[in-house]
Amino acid sequence: MNIKKKLAALASGTVVAASLTAAPAAGAATTPGDGEAVSPDAYCAEEYWTNTSVTSNTFKQSHSSYSSVSGAPGVTLTIATGRTFGISGDITGELSGDVSAILAGVSAKVGTRVGASYSSTNTVSGTWKVPSTYTNGGKLAIGAKRAQGTWKRQMLNKSCNVVTLRSGSFYTPWQQFYFQHYKL
């Protein structure tokens, strides 16, 4: 018997064997259809999940020393290997148990692993020749892309209602270095 039939049976006073424990998947509608009423005795098994929404991916230069180099037109700029660089991240509104679920959700959306912060020794050098058309010169920087967006920790309660428990925002760096160049 599906959940709508169980709810309709409960609303009409029919006894249903076993308790109503069907819970919809995350994001599924939890309200009855047209003309159906949810009985005050309806029961859903509690279920928890975290939703993430990635709104952008932007470059963030490392805050470490030697994370950028500038030069005149025609000069080849290089950021060498062997230095340790770090990129900070930020998650707001979370409790300690939320962080792994938030990071997993963001990683799934951007297609690569992200973290609350990223620090590692660079093993790939970055090289870029400043074009002659950049009359004021150029800049090469090392950092990481950061995913930005919002998250919500939600639950399906025993009354079959979806409730938002807490929410916040995030800036989470990708767990790999990225080189970016600029015109000065």
XYZ file of N, CA, C and O in Angstrom:
736
model
N 0.860 -1.171 0.000
C 0.000 0.000 0.000
C 0.905 1.231 0.000
O 1.795 1.346 0.817
N 0.702 2.164 -0.940
C 1.566 3.332 -0.976
C 1.165 4.337 0.108
O 0.127 4.199 0.763
N 1.988 5.366 0.281
C 1.792 6.323 1.377
C 0.461 7.061 1.253
O -0.215 7.284 2.253
N 0.043 7.425 0.015
C -1.223 8.143 -0.153
C -2.402 7.274 0.275
O -3.330 7.741 0.927
N -2.365 5.984 -0.093
C -3.450 5.081 0.300
C -3.459 4.883 1.807
O -4.511 4.820 2.430
N -2.268 4.780 2.420
C -2.197 4.624 3.878
C -2.754 5.854 4.578
O -3.506 5.742 5.539
N -2.359 7.045 4.072
C -2.861 8.275 4.685
C -4.368 8.382 4.525
O -5.076 8.787 5.448
N -4.883 8.027 3.333
C -6.330 8.071 3.106
C -7.047 7.079 4.021
O -8.110 7.373 4.572
N -6.471 5.880 4.203
C -7.073 4.875 5.076
C -7.086 5.363 6.509
O -8.078 5.198 7.233
N -5.993 5.994 6.940
C -5.939 6.532 8.305
C -6.970 7.640 8.489
O -7.638 7.724 9.517
N -7.083 8.522 7.465
C -8.031 9.635 7.558
C -9.473 9.138 7.642
O -10.306 9.749 8.294
N -9.785 8.004 6.997
C -11.156 7.504 7.024
C -11.423 6.614 8.239
O -12.518 6.118 8.404
N -10.393 6.392 9.064
C -10.593 5.606 10.276
C -10.299 4.132 10.106
O -10.490 3.348 11.022
N -9.871 3.695 8.935
C -9.541 2.295 8.694
C -8.255 1.951 9.443
O -7.319 2.731 9.468
N -8.204 0.783 10.035
C -7.004 0.340 10.746
C -6.032 -0.216 9.723
O -6.389 -1.039 8.896
N -4.791 0.248 9.771
C -3.748 -0.223 8.868
C -2.755 -1.019 9.695
O -2.263 -0.539 10.713
N -2.486 -2.247 9.257
C -1.525 -3.083 9.983
C -0.151 -2.453 9.884
O 0.233 -1.929 8.858
N 0.581 -2.511 10.957
C 1.930 -1.924 11.088
C 1.816 -0.403 11.068
O 0.776 0.149 10.777
N 2.895 0.238 11.385
C 2.866 1.704 11.426
C 3.273 2.257 10.072
O 3.933 1.608 9.289
N 2.868 3.468 9.807
C 3.198 4.148 8.569
C 4.617 4.661 8.692
O 4.880 5.615 9.405
N 5.535 4.009 8.015
C 6.945 4.391 8.151
C 7.556 4.792 6.831
O 8.742 5.006 6.754
N 6.779 4.886 5.781
C 7.345 5.264 4.490
C 7.794 6.707 4.542
O 7.057 7.580 4.981
N 9.014 6.957 4.102
C 9.545 8.310 4.047
C 9.927 8.617 2.616
O 10.515 7.788 1.944
N 9.601 9.805 2.137
C 9.958 10.149 0.763
C 11.452 10.376 0.644
O 12.122 10.662 1.625
N 11.952 10.260 -0.549
C 13.359 10.568 -0.800
C 13.555 12.057 -0.610
O 12.594 12.832 -0.654
N 14.815 12.465 -0.418
C 15.122 13.880 -0.219
C 14.545 14.699 -1.365
O 14.729 14.375 -2.524
N 13.834 15.741 -1.037
C 13.267 16.630 -2.021
C 11.894 16.202 -2.520
O 11.277 16.901 -3.306
N 11.400 15.031 -2.140
C 10.094 14.567 -2.600
C 8.987 15.352 -1.910
O 9.148 15.825 -0.793
N 7.856 15.482 -2.568
C 6.723 16.190 -1.979
C 6.177 15.381 -0.811
O 6.081 14.170 -0.875
N 5.832 16.071 0.258
C 5.327 15.371 1.439
C 3.897 15.766 1.764
O 3.384 15.393 2.797
N 3.266 16.520 0.898
C 1.886 16.922 1.160
C 0.947 15.992 0.417
O 1.292 15.454 -0.622
N -0.261 15.776 0.929
C -1.199 14.892 0.250
C -1.679 15.511 -1.055
O -1.578 16.715 -1.253
N -2.225 14.676 -1.934
C -2.756 15.144 -3.209
C -4.061 15.894 -3.012
O -4.589 16.001 -1.897
N -4.611 16.388 -4.096
C -5.873 17.126 -4.041
C -6.977 16.260 -3.454
O -7.140 15.107 -3.823
N -7.726 16.811 -2.551
C -8.858 16.116 -1.963
C -8.480 15.137 -0.872
O -9.340 14.506 -0.288
N -7.183 14.969 -0.609
C -6.759 14.049 0.440
C -6.342 14.861 1.659
O -5.750 15.912 1.547
N -6.668 14.350 2.815
C -6.282 15.018 4.062
C -5.316 14.119 4.814
O -5.423 12.901 4.783
N -4.351 14.722 5.481
C -3.419 13.958 6.309
C -4.031 13.846 7.690
O -4.421 14.832 8.298
N -4.108 12.655 8.159
C -4.655 12.415 9.479
C -3.691 12.945 10.527
O -2.487 12.873 10.367
N -4.212 13.482 11.630
C -3.319 13.905 12.703
C -2.575 12.711 13.292
O -1.593 12.883 13.994
N -3.020 11.502 12.999
C -2.356 10.309 13.502
C -1.314 9.768 12.519
O -0.743 8.713 12.747
N -1.087 10.453 11.384
C -0.117 9.990 10.394
C 1.267 9.948 11.035
O 1.586 10.738 11.916
N 2.063 9.011 10.564
C 3.394 8.856 11.124
C 4.393 8.580 10.007
O 4.148 7.741 9.152
N 5.499 9.300 9.993
C 6.591 9.062 9.063
C 7.853 8.808 9.884
O 8.044 9.414 10.940
N 8.701 7.943 9.383
C 9.991 7.720 10.035
C 10.836 8.973 9.835
O 10.847 9.552 8.755
N 11.528 9.397 10.886
C 12.371 10.583 10.767
C 13.527 10.294 9.814
O 14.109 9.217 9.835
N 13.805 11.264 8.980
C 14.887 11.151 8.007
C 15.600 12.499 7.933
O 14.956 13.541 7.970
N 16.933 12.496 7.822
C 17.732 13.719 7.784
C 18.564 13.745 6.506
O 19.003 12.710 6.039
N 18.795 14.952 5.953
C 19.659 15.100 4.790
C 20.166 16.533 4.735
O 19.655 17.423 5.410
N 21.185 16.745 3.912
C 21.765 18.067 3.702
C 21.688 18.409 2.224
O 22.135 17.630 1.388
N 21.097 19.562 1.906
C 21.021 20.055 0.529
C 22.069 21.142 0.342
O 22.233 22.005 1.208
N 22.784 21.113 -0.791
C 23.734 22.175 -1.118
C 23.373 22.772 -2.461
O 22.867 22.094 -3.345
N 23.610 24.056 -2.592
C 23.373 24.771 -3.841
C 24.633 25.565 -4.167
O 24.991 26.487 -3.434
N 25.326 25.187 -5.239
C 26.552 25.877 -5.654
C 26.158 26.976 -6.628
O 25.564 26.704 -7.670
N 26.479 28.230 -6.275
C 26.093 29.352 -7.123
C 27.227 29.844 -8.015
O 26.976 30.469 -9.028
N 28.498 29.582 -7.620
C 29.619 29.997 -8.462
C 30.901 29.281 -8.049
O 31.002 28.747 -6.944
N 31.866 29.285 -8.962
C 33.212 28.801 -8.706
C 34.164 29.923 -9.111
O 34.190 30.306 -10.280
N 34.879 30.463 -8.152
C 35.771 31.583 -8.428
C 37.195 31.234 -8.011
O 37.414 30.400 -7.138
N 38.164 31.894 -8.626
C 39.567 31.693 -8.276
C 39.893 32.456 -6.995
O 39.477 33.594 -6.819
N 40.634 31.832 -6.115
C 41.106 32.469 -4.884
C 42.614 32.273 -4.824
O 43.101 31.143 -4.788
N 43.361 33.376 -4.842
C 44.814 33.300 -4.755
C 45.219 32.845 -3.365
O 44.594 33.203 -2.373
N 46.275 32.041 -3.297
C 46.795 31.589 -2.012
C 47.231 32.791 -1.180
O 47.712 33.791 -1.715
N 47.074 32.675 0.118
C 47.489 33.739 1.031
C 48.968 33.588 1.414
O 49.506 34.387 2.154
N 49.640 32.555 0.913
C 51.021 32.259 1.245
C 51.991 33.171 0.486
O 51.656 33.730 -0.557
N 53.207 33.285 0.996
C 54.257 34.056 0.328
C 54.583 33.441 -1.020
O 54.445 32.230 -1.209
N 55.007 34.250 -1.954
C 55.427 33.815 -3.288
C 54.300 33.178 -4.095
O 54.538 32.343 -4.956
N 53.059 33.546 -3.814
C 51.939 32.960 -4.544
C 51.628 33.696 -5.839
O 50.734 33.300 -6.574
N 52.371 34.763 -6.133
C 52.190 35.450 -7.413
C 53.508 36.084 -7.841
O 54.399 36.320 -7.023
N 53.606 36.304 -9.138
C 54.781 36.965 -9.712
C 54.278 37.852 -10.853
O 53.322 37.499 -11.542
N 54.885 39.034 -10.993
C 54.488 39.981 -12.031
C 55.665 40.266 -12.943
O 56.821 40.113 -12.555
N 55.371 40.713 -14.167
C 56.450 41.042 -15.096
C 55.976 41.880 -16.254
O 54.779 42.063 -16.471
N 56.939 42.375 -17.003
C 56.706 43.250 -18.148
C 56.279 42.432 -19.373
O 56.424 41.207 -19.388
N 55.770 43.096 -20.410
C 55.393 42.395 -21.640
C 56.582 41.614 -22.207
O 57.717 42.088 -22.196
N 56.312 40.377 -22.666
C 57.348 39.533 -23.249
C 58.108 38.687 -22.247
O 58.838 37.778 -22.622
N 57.964 38.938 -20.960
C 58.667 38.184 -19.914
C 57.893 36.903 -19.608
O 56.670 36.902 -19.562
N 58.615 35.797 -19.392
C 57.993 34.534 -18.993
C 57.981 34.461 -17.473
O 59.030 34.550 -16.832
N 56.806 34.329 -16.911
C 56.629 34.261 -15.457
C 56.503 32.807 -15.029
O 55.832 32.028 -15.699
N 57.118 32.457 -13.908
C 57.077 31.078 -13.423
C 56.854 31.063 -11.919
O 57.464 31.842 -11.191
N 55.982 30.161 -11.481
C 55.834 29.858 -10.056
C 56.354 28.434 -9.904
O 55.828 27.503 -10.508
N 57.434 28.297 -9.138
C 58.156 27.027 -9.051
C 57.475 26.026 -8.132
O 56.637 26.382 -7.303
N 57.887 24.767 -8.283
C 57.398 23.697 -7.420
C 58.123 23.737 -6.083
O 59.111 24.441 -5.911
N 57.623 22.975 -5.129
C 58.306 22.801 -3.852
C 57.930 23.777 -2.764
O 58.445 23.689 -1.656
N 57.075 24.711 -3.020
C 56.623 25.645 -1.979
C 55.254 25.210 -1.469
O 54.453 24.645 -2.201
N 54.981 25.515 -0.219
C 53.686 25.192 0.367
C 52.774 26.400 0.266
O 53.156 27.503 0.654
N 51.602 26.170 -0.291
C 50.609 27.220 -0.464
C 49.320 26.799 0.227
O 49.025 25.612 0.328
N 48.555 27.765 0.683
C 47.290 27.483 1.351
C 46.176 28.388 0.856
O 46.423 29.518 0.453
N 44.978 27.864 0.866
C 43.779 28.621 0.495
C 42.741 28.379 1.579
O 42.488 27.236 1.961
N 42.150 29.441 2.087
C 41.170 29.299 3.168
C 39.763 29.108 2.604
O 39.476 29.483 1.474
N 38.932 28.528 3.421
C 37.524 28.360 3.096
C 36.701 28.818 4.283
O 37.251 29.196 5.319
N 35.398 28.771 4.153
C 34.537 29.194 5.253
C 33.169 28.531 5.092
O 32.623 28.493 3.998
N 32.667 28.006 6.189
C 31.314 27.446 6.222
C 30.616 28.109 7.403
O 31.127 28.076 8.518
N 29.453 28.716 7.161
C 28.744 29.401 8.238
C 27.514 28.611 8.660
O 26.918 27.902 7.860
N 27.138 28.750 9.929
C 25.898 28.184 10.449
C 25.931 26.712 10.780
O 24.922 26.153 11.192
N 27.074 26.059 10.619
C 27.126 24.612 10.773
C 27.429 24.180 12.197
O 27.972 24.932 12.991
N 27.067 22.942 12.496
C 27.523 22.250 13.684
C 28.608 21.289 13.221
O 28.708 20.974 12.036
N 29.424 20.793 14.125
C 30.567 19.974 13.727
C 30.169 18.773 12.870
O 30.885 18.386 11.965
N 29.035 18.177 13.102
C 28.608 17.019 12.327
C 28.134 17.346 10.921
O 27.997 16.459 10.087
N 27.888 18.628 10.619
C 27.382 19.025 9.306
C 28.468 19.129 8.247
O 28.186 18.993 7.059
N 29.707 19.388 8.652
C 30.770 19.722 7.713
C 30.989 18.635 6.666
O 31.043 18.912 5.468
N 31.090 17.378 7.072
C 31.358 16.318 6.097
C 30.211 16.180 5.097
O 30.444 15.960 3.903
N 28.969 16.329 5.534
C 27.825 16.244 4.619
C 27.815 17.424 3.647
O 27.513 17.253 2.465
N 28.161 18.608 4.116
C 28.220 19.791 3.252
C 29.303 19.604 2.197
O 29.077 19.803 1.003
N 30.504 19.193 2.629
C 31.618 19.007 1.697
C 31.318 17.911 0.675
O 31.639 18.048 -0.508
N 30.672 16.834 1.111
C 30.310 15.755 0.185
C 29.309 16.251 -0.859
O 29.421 15.936 -2.050
N 28.335 17.036 -0.424
C 27.340 17.580 -1.354
C 27.950 18.528 -2.362
O 27.634 18.486 -3.554
N 28.866 19.397 -1.914
C 29.522 20.344 -2.819
C 30.428 19.585 -3.786
O 30.436 19.854 -4.990
N 31.191 18.610 -3.276
C 32.080 17.816 -4.140
C 31.298 17.137 -5.258
O 31.727 17.108 -6.410
N 30.132 16.602 -4.929
C 29.301 15.942 -5.935
C 28.828 16.929 -7.000
O 28.747 16.590 -8.178
N 28.540 18.164 -6.594
C 28.038 19.160 -7.552
C 29.131 19.705 -8.463
O 28.880 19.962 -9.630
N 30.360 19.920 -7.939
C 31.422 20.513 -8.769
C 32.257 19.457 -9.477
O 33.041 19.771 -10.357
N 32.124 18.201 -9.083
C 32.820 17.126 -9.767
C 34.263 16.910 -9.339
O 35.003 16.200 -10.009
N 34.681 17.518 -8.263
C 36.013 17.298 -7.711
C 35.955 17.486 -6.210
O 35.014 18.101 -5.688
N 36.916 16.964 -5.498
C 36.915 17.039 -4.040
C 37.153 18.474 -3.567
O 38.006 19.176 -4.103
N 36.395 18.897 -2.571
C 36.578 20.209 -1.949
C 36.830 19.997 -0.463
O 36.576 18.924 0.079
N 37.334 21.032 0.193
C 37.592 20.951 1.626
C 37.265 22.258 2.308
O 37.003 23.270 1.653
N 37.305 22.244 3.631
C 37.069 23.471 4.392
C 38.212 24.459 4.170
O 38.032 25.664 4.223
N 39.405 23.949 3.893
C 40.562 24.739 3.490
C 41.497 23.806 2.735
O 41.284 22.595 2.708
N 42.525 24.360 2.109
C 43.448 23.534 1.341
C 44.856 24.066 1.525
O 45.102 25.262 1.366
N 45.760 23.195 1.876
C 47.163 23.551 2.027
C 47.991 22.353 1.601
O 47.741 21.230 2.030
N 48.963 22.598 0.735
C 49.791 21.507 0.246
C 51.046 22.083 -0.385
O 51.130 23.287 -0.647
N 52.025 21.214 -0.642
C 53.228 21.622 -1.355
C 52.961 21.462 -2.844
O 52.535 20.405 -3.305
N 53.188 22.538 -3.590
C 52.938 22.542 -5.019
C 53.935 21.627 -5.724
O 55.139 21.746 -5.536
N 53.441 20.713 -6.536
C 54.309 19.786 -7.272
C 54.289 20.049 -8.773
O 54.961 19.359 -9.526
N 53.514 21.043 -9.225
C 53.439 21.382 -10.645
C 53.758 22.863 -10.793
O 53.127 23.700 -10.149
N 54.739 23.194 -11.627
C 55.066 24.605 -11.806
C 54.103 25.239 -12.795
O 53.536 24.571 -13.653
N 53.924 26.527 -12.644
C 53.082 27.285 -13.557
C 53.941 28.274 -14.319
O 54.769 28.968 -13.725
N 53.790 28.315 -15.624
C 54.573 29.216 -16.472
C 53.640 29.916 -17.440
O 52.716 29.293 -17.984
N 53.872 31.199 -17.656
C 53.050 31.983 -18.577
C 53.870 33.148 -19.107
O 54.550 33.841 -18.338
N 53.839 33.348 -20.417
C 54.545 34.471 -21.040
C 53.580 35.638 -21.173
O 52.497 35.503 -21.762
N 53.969 36.783 -20.630
C 53.129 37.976 -20.683
C 53.064 38.454 -22.132
O 54.099 38.703 -22.759
N 51.863 38.546 -22.705
C 51.739 38.996 -24.096
C 52.269 40.419 -24.290
O 52.183 41.257 -23.385
N 52.796 40.682 -25.472
C 53.339 42.015 -25.764
C 52.242 43.074 -25.771
O 52.513 44.261 -25.601
N 50.995 42.668 -25.947
C 49.870 43.615 -25.953
C 49.510 44.094 -24.542
O 48.755 45.043 -24.386
N 50.041 43.424 -23.506
C 49.784 43.844 -22.121
C 50.799 44.924 -21.768
O 51.820 44.666 -21.141
N 50.532 46.157 -22.170
C 51.509 47.242 -22.058
C 51.959 47.516 -20.626
O 53.079 47.957 -20.397
N 51.119 47.249 -19.649
C 51.497 47.468 -18.240
C 52.034 46.203 -17.586
O 52.326 46.198 -16.398
N 52.136 45.121 -18.350
C 52.645 43.868 -17.808
C 51.527 42.928 -17.401
O 50.340 43.157 -17.671
N 51.921 41.820 -16.741
C 50.950 40.814 -16.330
C 51.343 40.178 -15.010
O 52.436 40.402 -14.484
N 50.444 39.362 -14.486
C 50.649 38.710 -13.191
C 50.208 37.254 -13.311
O 49.161 36.964 -13.900
N 51.007 36.331 -12.755
C 50.668 34.914 -12.668
C 50.500 34.588 -11.190
O 51.343 34.967 -10.366
N 49.415 33.921 -10.840
C 49.137 33.602 -9.433
C 48.765 32.134 -9.291
O 48.225 31.519 -10.215
N 49.060 31.565 -8.116
C 48.656 30.205 -7.790
C 47.626 30.262 -6.666
O 47.718 31.106 -5.756
N 46.657 29.405 -6.745
C 45.609 29.334 -5.723
C 44.744 28.129 -6.009
O 45.235 27.090 -6.448
N 43.466 28.278 -5.801
C 42.515 27.202 -6.090
C 41.188 27.841 -6.445
O 40.922 28.987 -6.093
N 40.379 27.090 -7.139
C 39.006 27.544 -7.339
C 38.263 27.288 -6.040
O 38.558 26.332 -5.318
N 37.314 28.156 -5.734
C 36.471 27.970 -4.548
C 35.021 27.931 -4.983
O 34.558 28.802 -5.705
N 34.331 26.893 -4.528
C 32.898 26.806 -4.770
C 32.198 27.665 -3.726
O 32.559 27.642 -2.549
N 31.204 28.417 -4.156
C 30.442 29.291 -3.261
C 28.967 28.943 -3.385
O 28.487 28.623 -4.464
N 28.266 28.980 -2.266
C 26.833 28.712 -2.311
C 26.213 28.637 -0.938
O 26.756 29.183 0.038
N 25.075 27.947 -0.858
C 24.334 27.825 0.401
C 24.039 26.353 0.683
O 24.076 25.518 -0.215
N 23.728 26.059 1.931
C 23.384 24.692 2.341
C 22.238 24.750 3.344
O 22.013 25.784 3.990
N 21.498 23.632 3.438
C 20.408 23.495 4.422
C 20.431 22.089 4.994
O 20.532 21.122 4.249
N 20.334 21.978 6.306
C 20.171 20.677 6.974
C 18.677 20.527 7.227
O 18.073 21.361 7.915
N 18.061 19.479 6.649
C 16.614 19.314 6.743
C 16.260 17.935 7.275
O 17.098 17.036 7.315
N 15.012 17.809 7.663
C 14.520 16.522 8.147
C 13.060 16.351 7.770
O 12.330 17.325 7.575
N 12.657 15.092 7.686
C 11.251 14.721 7.577
C 10.865 14.308 8.986
O 11.443 13.377 9.547
N 9.916 15.034 9.604
C 9.564 14.700 10.984
C 8.452 13.651 11.042
O 7.928 13.227 10.016
N 8.100 13.242 12.236
C 7.100 12.182 12.428
C 5.723 12.571 11.903
O 4.915 11.717 11.586
N 5.471 13.877 11.784
C 4.195 14.355 11.248
C 4.226 14.471 9.731
O 3.326 15.056 9.137
N 5.283 13.951 9.091
C 5.428 13.935 7.634
C 5.627 15.324 7.040
O 5.228 15.588 5.906
N 6.234 16.238 7.793
C 6.554 17.574 7.312
C 8.060 17.710 7.161
O 8.821 17.216 7.989
N 8.508 18.416 6.107
C 9.922 18.708 5.919
C 10.239 19.985 6.693
O 9.578 21.004 6.526
N 11.245 19.908 7.553
C 11.625 21.026 8.413
C 13.096 21.360 8.172
O 13.932 20.462 8.110
N 13.423 22.643 8.029
C 14.819 23.077 7.932
C 15.337 23.309 9.341
O 14.802 24.138 10.077
N 16.371 22.565 9.727
C 16.929 22.655 11.077
C 17.924 23.799 11.205
O 17.953 24.496 12.211
N 18.762 23.964 10.189
C 19.734 25.058 10.177
C 20.213 25.226 8.735
O 20.046 24.348 7.902
N 20.818 26.375 8.462
C 21.294 26.658 7.111
C 22.449 27.636 7.185
O 22.717 28.227 8.233
N 23.126 27.800 6.081
C 24.247 28.725 6.041
C 24.816 28.827 4.641
O 24.192 28.425 3.665
N 26.030 29.368 4.567
C 26.707 29.534 3.285
C 28.081 28.876 3.362
O 28.541 28.504 4.445
N 28.733 28.744 2.205
C 30.062 28.140 2.188
C 30.924 28.735 1.079
O 30.422 29.222 0.071
N 32.225 28.752 1.326
C 33.281 28.980 0.347
C 34.240 27.820 0.570
O 34.892 27.756 1.612
N 34.278 26.873 -0.331
C 35.108 25.684 -0.126
C 36.097 25.531 -1.265
O 35.693 25.421 -2.431
N 37.414 25.546 -0.979
C 38.390 25.417 -2.062
C 38.474 24.003 -2.613
O 38.344 23.028 -1.875
N 38.670 23.933 -3.935
C 38.926 22.655 -4.580
C 40.254 22.143 -4.057
O 41.170 22.924 -3.778
N 40.399 20.862 -3.914
C 41.605 20.267 -3.354
C 42.654 20.006 -4.439
O 43.202 18.912 -4.556
N 42.920 21.027 -5.225
C 43.973 20.988 -6.240
C 44.344 22.426 -6.560
O 43.520 23.328 -6.454
N 45.610 22.639 -6.932
C 46.046 23.989 -7.259
C 45.600 24.392 -8.655
O 45.387 23.554 -9.529
N 45.469 25.692 -8.838
C 45.012 26.258 -10.093
C 45.832 27.518 -10.339
O 46.064 28.301 -9.413
N 46.302 27.712 -11.568
C 47.056 28.916 -11.940
C 46.157 29.841 -12.716
O 45.366 29.397 -13.554
N 46.306 31.129 -12.446
C 45.516 32.117 -13.177
C 46.435 33.296 -13.516
O 47.298 33.654 -12.719
N 46.218 33.900 -14.680
C 47.019 35.069 -15.048
C 46.117 36.256 -15.298
O 44.928 36.113 -15.616
N 46.709 37.441 -15.125
C 45.960 38.697 -15.220
C 46.721 39.717 -16.051
O 47.948 39.700 -16.092
N 45.999 40.616 -16.603
C 46.576 41.796 -17.271
C 46.687 42.889 -16.221
O 45.752 43.134 -15.467
N 47.845 43.521 -16.137
C 48.008 44.641 -15.183
C 47.664 45.957 -15.842
O 47.653 46.102 -17.018
